[in-house]
PDB file of C-alpha atoms in Angstrom:
ATOM      1  CA  GLU A1287       0.000   0.000   0.000  1.00  0.00           C
ATOM      2  CA  ALA A1288       1.321   3.435  -0.974  1.00  0.00           C
ATOM      3  CA  GLN A1289       1.801   5.468   2.146  1.00  0.00           C
ATOM      4  CA  VAL A1290       3.728   7.990   4.177  1.00  0.00           C
ATOM      5  CA  THR A1291       4.609   6.678   7.620  1.00  0.00           C
ATOM      6  CA  GLN A1292       5.487   8.854  10.573  1.00  0.00           C
ATOM      7  CA  ASN A1293       6.779   7.843  13.987  1.00  0.00           C
ATOM      8  CA  PRO A1294       6.047   8.400  16.740  1.00  0.00           C
ATOM      9  CA  ARG A1295       2.372   9.285  16.396  1.00  0.00           C
ATOM     10  CA  TYR A1296       2.281  10.736  19.895  1.00  0.00           C
ATOM     11  CA  LEU A1297       5.091  12.001  22.075  1.00  0.00           C
ATOM     12  CA  ILE A1298       5.335  13.936  25.311  1.00  0.00           C
ATOM     13  CA  THR A1299       8.793  15.237  26.089  1.00  0.00           C
ATOM     14  CA  VAL A1300      10.532  17.886  28.159  1.00  0.00           C
ATOM     15  CA  THR A1301      12.264  21.091  27.171  1.00  0.00           C
ATOM     16  CA  GLY A1302      15.730  20.541  25.785  1.00  0.00           C
ATOM     17  CA  LYS A1303      15.573  16.800  25.209  1.00  0.00           C
ATOM     18  CA  LYS A1304      16.539  16.108  21.603  1.00  0.00           C
ATOM     19  CA  LEU A1305      14.065  14.158  19.573  1.00  0.00           C
ATOM     20  CA  THR A1306      13.582  12.914  16.038  1.00  0.00           C
ATOM     21  CA  VAL A1307      10.341  12.329  14.192  1.00  0.00           C
ATOM     22  CA  THR A1308      10.845   9.889  11.371  1.00  0.00           C
ATOM     23  CA  CYS A1309       9.093   9.965   8.027  1.00  0.00           C
ATOM     24  CA  SER A1310       9.249   7.314   5.345  1.00  0.00           C
ATOM     25  CA  GLN A1311       7.457   6.986   2.017  1.00  0.00           C
ATOM     26  CA  ASN A1312       7.277   3.934  -0.235  1.00  0.00           C
ATOM     27  CA  MET A1313       6.231   5.672  -3.444  1.00  0.00           C
ATOM     28  CA  ASN A1314       9.682   6.615  -4.754  1.00  0.00           C
ATOM     29  CA  HIS A1315       8.732  10.279  -4.446  1.00  0.00           C
ATOM     30  CA  GLU A1316      11.378  12.911  -5.023  1.00  0.00           C
ATOM     31  CA  TYR A1317       9.770  15.685  -3.011  1.00  0.00           C
ATOM     32  CA  MET A1318       9.171  15.565   0.735  1.00  0.00           C
ATOM     33  CA  SER A1319       8.124  18.203   3.203  1.00  0.00           C
ATOM     34  CA  TRP A1320       7.348  18.808   6.856  1.00  0.00           C
ATOM     35  CA  TYR A1321       4.455  20.906   8.131  1.00  0.00           C
ATOM     36  CA  ARG A1322       3.178  21.869  11.514  1.00  0.00           C
ATOM     37  CA  GLN A1323      -0.498  22.400  12.175  1.00  0.00           C
ATOM     38  CA  ASP A1324      -1.702  24.732  14.885  1.00  0.00           C
ATOM     39  CA  PRO A1325      -5.292  25.788  15.616  1.00  0.00           C
ATOM     40  CA  GLY A1326      -6.409  28.643  13.400  1.00  0.00           C
ATOM     41  CA  LEU A1327      -3.128  28.717  11.487  1.00  0.00           C
ATOM     42  CA  GLY A1328      -3.552  25.864   9.075  1.00  0.00           C
ATOM     43  CA  LEU A1329      -0.494  24.022   7.843  1.00  0.00           C
ATOM     44  CA  ARG A1330       2.811  25.859   7.870  1.00  0.00           C
ATOM     45  CA  GLN A1331       5.833  24.518   6.095  1.00  0.00           C
ATOM     46  CA  ILE A1332       8.944  23.840   8.152  1.00  0.00           C
ATOM     47  CA  TYR A1333      11.419  22.334   5.687  1.00  0.00           C
ATOM     48  CA  TYR A1334      11.248  20.642   2.351  1.00  0.00           C
ATOM     49  CA  SER A1335      13.451  18.486   0.166  1.00  0.00           C
ATOM     50  CA  MET A1336      13.424  18.455  -3.596  1.00  0.00           C
ATOM     51  CA  ASN A1337      15.518  15.285  -3.763  1.00  0.00           C
ATOM     52  CA  VAL A1338      18.238  13.365  -1.969  1.00  0.00           C
ATOM     53  CA  GLU A1339      20.734  15.705  -0.298  1.00  0.00           C
ATOM     54  CA  VAL A1340      18.717  18.784  -1.346  1.00  0.00           C
ATOM     55  CA  THR A1341      16.806  20.535   1.429  1.00  0.00           C
ATOM     56  CA  ASP A1342      15.597  24.065   2.049  1.00  0.00           C
ATOM     57  CA  LYS A1343      13.803  26.111   4.668  1.00  0.00           C
ATOM     58  CA  GLY A1344      10.086  26.665   4.634  1.00  0.00           C
ATOM     59  CA  ASP A1345       8.200  29.354   6.498  1.00  0.00           C
ATOM     60  CA  VAL A1346       8.906  28.294  10.080  1.00  0.00           C
ATOM     61  CA  PRO A1347      12.295  26.497  10.168  1.00  0.00           C
ATOM     62  CA  GLU A1348      13.604  27.894  13.468  1.00  0.00           C
ATOM     63  CA  GLY A1349      14.366  25.166  15.991  1.00  0.00           C
ATOM     64  CA  TYR A1350      14.231  22.337  13.456  1.00  0.00           C
ATOM     65  CA  LYS A1351      16.683  20.404  11.330  1.00  0.00           C
ATOM     66  CA  VAL A1352      16.181  17.872   8.580  1.00  0.00           C
ATOM     67  CA  SER A1353      18.252  15.518   6.491  1.00  0.00           C
ATOM     68  CA  ARG A1354      17.636  13.606   3.283  1.00  0.00           C
ATOM     69  CA  LYS A1355      20.268  10.919   2.956  1.00  0.00           C
ATOM     70  CA  GLU A1356      17.943   8.463   1.256  1.00  0.00           C
ATOM     71  CA  LYS A1357      15.057   9.067  -1.066  1.00  0.00           C
ATOM     72  CA  ARG A1358      12.480   7.371   1.119  1.00  0.00           C
ATOM     73  CA  ASN A1359      13.339   8.983   4.474  1.00  0.00           C
ATOM     74  CA  PHE A1360      13.065  12.551   5.687  1.00  0.00           C
ATOM     75  CA  PRO A1361      13.480  12.826   9.471  1.00  0.00           C
ATOM     76  CA  LEU A1362      12.629  15.975  11.409  1.00  0.00           C
ATOM     77  CA  ILE A1363      15.018  16.759  14.230  1.00  0.00           C
ATOM     78  CA  LEU A1364      14.344  18.982  17.210  1.00  0.00           C
ATOM     79  CA  GLU A1365      17.750  19.545  18.802  1.00  0.00           C
ATOM     80  CA  SER A1366      16.430  21.365  21.869  1.00  0.00           C
ATOM     81  CA  PRO A1367      12.630  21.315  21.915  1.00  0.00           C
ATOM     82  CA  SER A1368      10.749  24.173  23.516  1.00  0.00           C
ATOM     83  CA  PRO A1369       7.070  24.451  24.519  1.00  0.00           C
ATOM     84  CA  ASN A1370       6.283  26.588  21.465  1.00  0.00           C
ATOM     85  CA  GLN A1371       7.071  23.534  19.346  1.00  0.00           C
ATOM     86  CA  THR A1372       4.099  21.739  20.807  1.00  0.00           C
ATOM     87  CA  SER A1373       2.090  21.011  17.702  1.00  0.00           C
ATOM     88  CA  LEU A1374       0.748  18.451  15.262  1.00  0.00           C
ATOM     89  CA  TYR A1375       3.345  17.606  12.651  1.00  0.00           C
ATOM     90  CA  PHE A1376       2.755  16.224   9.187  1.00  0.00           C
ATOM     91  CA  CYS A1377       5.160  14.791   6.685  1.00  0.00           C
ATOM     92  CA  ALA A1378       4.133  14.859   3.032  1.00  0.00           C
ATOM     93  CA  SER A1379       5.570  13.671  -0.252  1.00  0.00           C
ATOM     94  CA  SER A1380       4.983  14.261  -3.913  1.00  0.00           C
ATOM     95  CA  LEU A1381       6.208  12.597  -7.061  1.00  0.00           C
ATOM     96  CA  SER A1382       8.486  15.405  -8.158  1.00  0.00           C
ATOM     97  CA  TRP A1383       9.448  18.964  -7.371  1.00  0.00           C
ATOM     98  CA  THR A1384       8.284  20.180 -10.748  1.00  0.00           C
ATOM     99  CA  GLY A1385       5.748  18.926 -13.213  1.00  0.00           C
ATOM    100  CA  GLY A1386       2.764  16.661 -12.732  1.00  0.00           C
ATOM    101  CA  THR A1387       0.046  17.470 -10.267  1.00  0.00           C
ATOM    102  CA  GLY A1388       0.710  19.191  -7.012  1.00  0.00           C
ATOM    103  CA  GLU A1389      -0.918  16.424  -5.018  1.00  0.00           C
ATOM    104  CA  LEU A1390       0.785  15.917  -1.699  1.00  0.00           C
ATOM    105  CA  PHE A1391       0.474  12.607   0.126  1.00  0.00           C
ATOM    106  CA  PHE A1392       0.373  13.148   3.860  1.00  0.00           C
ATOM    107  CA  GLY A1393       1.254  10.953   6.769  1.00  0.00           C
ATOM    108  CA  GLU A1394      -1.124  10.434   9.675  1.00  0.00           C
ATOM    109  CA  GLY A1395       0.522  13.078  11.806  1.00  0.00           C
ATOM    110  CA  SER A1396       2.681  13.182  14.934  1.00  0.00           C
ATOM    111  CA  ARG A1397       1.329  14.993  17.960  1.00  0.00           C
ATOM    112  CA  LEU A1398       4.177  16.420  19.991  1.00  0.00           C
ATOM    113  CA  THR A1399       3.867  17.987  23.430  1.00  0.00           C
ATOM    114  CA  VAL A1400       6.876  19.739  24.960  1.00  0.00           C
ATOM    115  CA  LEU A1401       6.593  20.394  28.688  1.00  0.00           C
TER     116      LEU A1401
ATOM    117  CA  GLY B 710       2.697  38.920   1.220  1.00  0.00           C
ATOM    118  CA  GLU B 711       0.954  35.741   0.295  1.00  0.00           C
ATOM    119  CA  SER B 712      -2.068  34.685   2.244  1.00  0.00           C
ATOM    120  CA  VAL B 713      -4.755  32.140   1.787  1.00  0.00           C
ATOM    121  CA  GLY B 714      -7.795  32.329   3.992  1.00  0.00           C
ATOM    122  CA  LEU B 715     -11.305  31.093   4.441  1.00  0.00           C
ATOM    123  CA  HIS B 716     -14.368  33.247   5.000  1.00  0.00           C
ATOM    124  CA  LEU B 717     -16.066  30.859   7.444  1.00  0.00           C
ATOM    125  CA  PRO B 718     -14.272  28.773  10.016  1.00  0.00           C
ATOM    126  CA  THR B 719     -17.261  26.443  10.498  1.00  0.00           C
ATOM    127  CA  LEU B 720     -20.114  25.324   8.286  1.00  0.00           C
ATOM    128  CA  SER B 721     -23.085  23.166   9.215  1.00  0.00           C
ATOM    129  CA  VAL B 722     -25.317  21.662   6.544  1.00  0.00           C
ATOM    130  CA  GLN B 723     -28.158  19.191   6.461  1.00  0.00           C
ATOM    131  CA  GLU B 724     -27.466  15.792   5.031  1.00  0.00           C
ATOM    132  CA  GLY B 725     -28.422  15.791   1.377  1.00  0.00           C
ATOM    133  CA  ASP B 726     -27.966  19.527   0.921  1.00  0.00           C
ATOM    134  CA  ASN B 727     -25.185  21.088  -1.107  1.00  0.00           C
ATOM    135  CA  SER B 728     -22.196  22.603   0.676  1.00  0.00           C
ATOM    136  CA  ILE B 729     -20.123  25.548  -0.431  1.00  0.00           C
ATOM    137  CA  ILE B 730     -16.777  26.262   1.169  1.00  0.00           C
ATOM    138  CA  ASN B 731     -15.034  29.486   0.255  1.00  0.00           C
ATOM    139  CA  CYS B 732     -11.453  30.603   0.093  1.00  0.00           C
ATOM    140  CA  ALA B 733      -9.799  33.933  -0.655  1.00  0.00           C
ATOM    141  CA  TYR B 734      -6.262  34.280  -1.893  1.00  0.00           C
ATOM    142  CA  SER B 735      -4.084  37.318  -2.256  1.00  0.00           C
ATOM    143  CA  ASN B 736      -1.438  36.410  -4.827  1.00  0.00           C
ATOM    144  CA  SER B 737      -2.905  37.232  -8.225  1.00  0.00           C
ATOM    145  CA  ALA B 738       0.018  35.439  -9.880  1.00  0.00           C
ATOM    146  CA  SER B 739      -0.854  32.071  -8.325  1.00  0.00           C
ATOM    147  CA  ASP B 740      -1.343  29.494 -11.050  1.00  0.00           C
ATOM    148  CA  TYR B 741      -2.514  26.413  -9.211  1.00  0.00           C
ATOM    149  CA  PHE B 742      -4.836  25.598  -6.323  1.00  0.00           C
ATOM    150  CA  ILE B 743      -5.778  22.452  -4.444  1.00  0.00           C
ATOM    151  CA  TRP B 744      -8.498  21.506  -2.003  1.00  0.00           C
ATOM    152  CA  TYR B 745      -7.697  19.023   0.757  1.00  0.00           C
ATOM    153  CA  LYS B 746      -9.964  17.192   3.178  1.00  0.00           C
ATOM    154  CA  GLN B 747      -8.774  16.319   6.654  1.00  0.00           C
ATOM    155  CA  GLU B 748     -10.772  13.862   8.697  1.00  0.00           C
ATOM    156  CA  SER B 749     -10.341  13.689  12.445  1.00  0.00           C
ATOM    157  CA  GLY B 750      -7.039  12.086  13.410  1.00  0.00           C
ATOM    158  CA  LYS B 751      -5.786  11.811   9.856  1.00  0.00           C
ATOM    159  CA  GLY B 752      -3.599  13.691   7.454  1.00  0.00           C
ATOM    160  CA  PRO B 753      -5.038  15.878   4.686  1.00  0.00           C
ATOM    161  CA  GLN B 754      -6.186  14.121   1.543  1.00  0.00           C
ATOM    162  CA  PHE B 755      -6.280  15.559  -1.944  1.00  0.00           C
ATOM    163  CA  ILE B 756      -9.783  16.247  -3.238  1.00  0.00           C
ATOM    164  CA  ILE B 757      -9.483  18.276  -6.397  1.00  0.00           C
ATOM    165  CA  ASP B 758      -7.220  20.795  -8.053  1.00  0.00           C
ATOM    166  CA  ILE B 759      -7.575  23.589 -10.571  1.00  0.00           C
ATOM    167  CA  ARG B 760      -5.155  25.585 -12.666  1.00  0.00           C
ATOM    168  CA  SER B 761      -5.486  29.300 -13.194  1.00  0.00           C
ATOM    169  CA  ASN B 762      -6.369  28.876 -16.862  1.00  0.00           C
ATOM    170  CA  MET B 763      -9.638  27.248 -15.813  1.00  0.00           C
ATOM    171  CA  ASP B 764     -12.758  28.647 -14.141  1.00  0.00           C
ATOM    172  CA  LYS B 765     -14.333  25.396 -13.098  1.00  0.00           C
ATOM    173  CA  ARG B 766     -13.418  21.789 -12.578  1.00  0.00           C
ATOM    174  CA  GLN B 767     -15.648  18.924 -11.600  1.00  0.00           C
ATOM    175  CA  GLY B 768     -14.970  15.693  -9.826  1.00  0.00           C
ATOM    176  CA  GLN B 769     -17.179  13.119  -8.234  1.00  0.00           C
ATOM    177  CA  ARG B 770     -19.750  15.162  -6.266  1.00  0.00           C
ATOM    178  CA  VAL B 771     -17.291  18.032  -5.965  1.00  0.00           C
ATOM    179  CA  THR B 772     -16.788  21.122  -8.059  1.00  0.00           C
ATOM    180  CA  VAL B 773     -14.134  23.778  -7.667  1.00  0.00           C
ATOM    181  CA  LEU B 774     -14.750  27.272  -8.984  1.00  0.00           C
ATOM    182  CA  LEU B 775     -12.042  29.845  -9.495  1.00  0.00           C
ATOM    183  CA  ASN B 776     -12.762  33.546  -9.858  1.00  0.00           C
ATOM    184  CA  LYS B 777      -9.486  35.243 -10.637  1.00  0.00           C
ATOM    185  CA  THR B 778     -11.065  38.678 -10.838  1.00  0.00           C
ATOM    186  CA  VAL B 779     -11.823  38.708  -7.124  1.00  0.00           C
ATOM    187  CA  LYS B 780      -9.219  36.095  -6.167  1.00  0.00           C
ATOM    188  CA  HIS B 781     -11.750  33.686  -4.829  1.00  0.00           C
ATOM    189  CA  LEU B 782     -11.919  29.922  -4.792  1.00  0.00           C
ATOM    190  CA  SER B 783     -14.818  27.737  -3.744  1.00  0.00           C
ATOM    191  CA  LEU B 784     -15.469  24.059  -3.225  1.00  0.00           C
ATOM    192  CA  GLN B 785     -18.959  22.782  -3.809  1.00  0.00           C
ATOM    193  CA  ILE B 786     -20.022  19.413  -2.483  1.00  0.00           C
ATOM    194  CA  ALA B 787     -23.239  18.005  -3.885  1.00  0.00           C
ATOM    195  CA  ALA B 788     -25.654  15.982  -1.750  1.00  0.00           C
ATOM    196  CA  THR B 789     -23.508  16.267   1.357  1.00  0.00           C
ATOM    197  CA  GLN B 790     -23.122  13.035   3.300  1.00  0.00           C
ATOM    198  CA  PRO B 791     -22.061  12.306   6.883  1.00  0.00           C
ATOM    199  CA  GLY B 792     -18.734  11.080   5.550  1.00  0.00           C
ATOM    200  CA  ASP B 793     -18.059  14.570   4.251  1.00  0.00           C
ATOM    201  CA  SER B 794     -17.709  15.891   7.791  1.00  0.00           C
ATOM    202  CA  ALA B 795     -14.136  17.084   8.007  1.00  0.00           C
ATOM    203  CA  VAL B 796     -11.916  20.148   7.853  1.00  0.00           C
ATOM    204  CA  TYR B 797     -11.357  21.452   4.346  1.00  0.00           C
ATOM    205  CA  PHE B 798      -8.268  23.393   3.327  1.00  0.00           C
ATOM    206  CA  CYS B 799      -7.540  25.333   0.219  1.00  0.00           C
ATOM    207  CA  ALA B 800      -3.909  25.559  -0.822  1.00  0.00           C
ATOM    208  CA  GLU B 801      -2.278  28.010  -3.180  1.00  0.00           C
ATOM    209  CA  ARG B 802       0.947  27.177  -4.935  1.00  0.00           C
ATOM    210  CA  ARG B 803       3.734  29.619  -4.462  1.00  0.00           C
ATOM    211  CA  ASN B 804       5.424  30.833  -7.580  1.00  0.00           C
ATOM    212  CA  TYR B 805       7.553  27.700  -7.879  1.00  0.00           C
ATOM    213  CA  GLY B 806       7.710  23.971  -7.352  1.00  0.00           C
ATOM    214  CA  GLN B 807       5.578  22.032  -4.927  1.00  0.00           C
ATOM    215  CA  ASN B 808       5.456  24.530  -2.071  1.00  0.00           C
ATOM    216  CA  PHE B 809       1.977  25.569  -1.090  1.00  0.00           C
ATOM    217  CA  VAL B 810       0.392  28.088   1.235  1.00  0.00           C
ATOM    218  CA  PHE B 811      -2.494  26.574   3.154  1.00  0.00           C
ATOM    219  CA  GLY B 812      -5.507  28.362   4.516  1.00  0.00           C
ATOM    220  CA  PRO B 813      -6.614  27.918   8.156  1.00  0.00           C
ATOM    221  CA  GLY B 814      -9.373  25.483   7.177  1.00  0.00           C
ATOM    222  CA  THR B 815     -13.155  25.262   7.407  1.00  0.00           C
ATOM    223  CA  ARG B 816     -14.856  22.644   9.516  1.00  0.00           C
ATOM    224  CA  LEU B 817     -17.828  21.102   7.767  1.00  0.00           C
ATOM    225  CA  SER B 818     -20.427  19.422   9.978  1.00  0.00           C
ATOM    226  CA  VAL B 819     -23.186  17.381   8.386  1.00  0.00           C
ATOM    227  CA  LEU B 820     -26.396  17.329  10.382  1.00  0.00           C
ATOM    228  CA  PRO B 821     -28.711  14.291  10.205  1.00  0.00           C
TER     229      PRO B 821
END
């Protein structure tokens, strides 16, 4: 089944404790992206990757890091989480950076709480 | 700057009625728009898209209308069903690639 898989789905952590949210897609998609969703603000882009080893900042990259060493994986790293990073996070992928439809395939989401 | 927004944060409709969800955008140069549906506890799912060279596009029970003159987008759902209850987002492509600006969403509730 074609899908985007995120882990963990739920996580409660404390300020400053490094964490990684993994994202994996099995559709051989070139493009991957991370979003955070907060009430009333919709989805805001954190980072995106056009292909392996190519990443760039989105609208709200502060406090986050990403890497794209393999095509299928795009982990989101919070080096020193803070309470304002409490949010619902979504990973998404698309066939290519340019061309085709703009359809994004989303994971199920990861709800992160930073105390 | 760019912004994509929705006129109504919530919408309640009777089962069987038609629903209309609206979206305003500010970037007149935007060339591509998508509507997504997000059910509770799930990620957004693609519903329908439209390019700026079109005024209307129809899918199964859904129609998207684009009015470039007033920078307005709408999603019409025919014969709304309980399974249509969800949050609906419009998304506007930035001037390149696959990066989109999402609106805050409208919650659609279908009443029995």
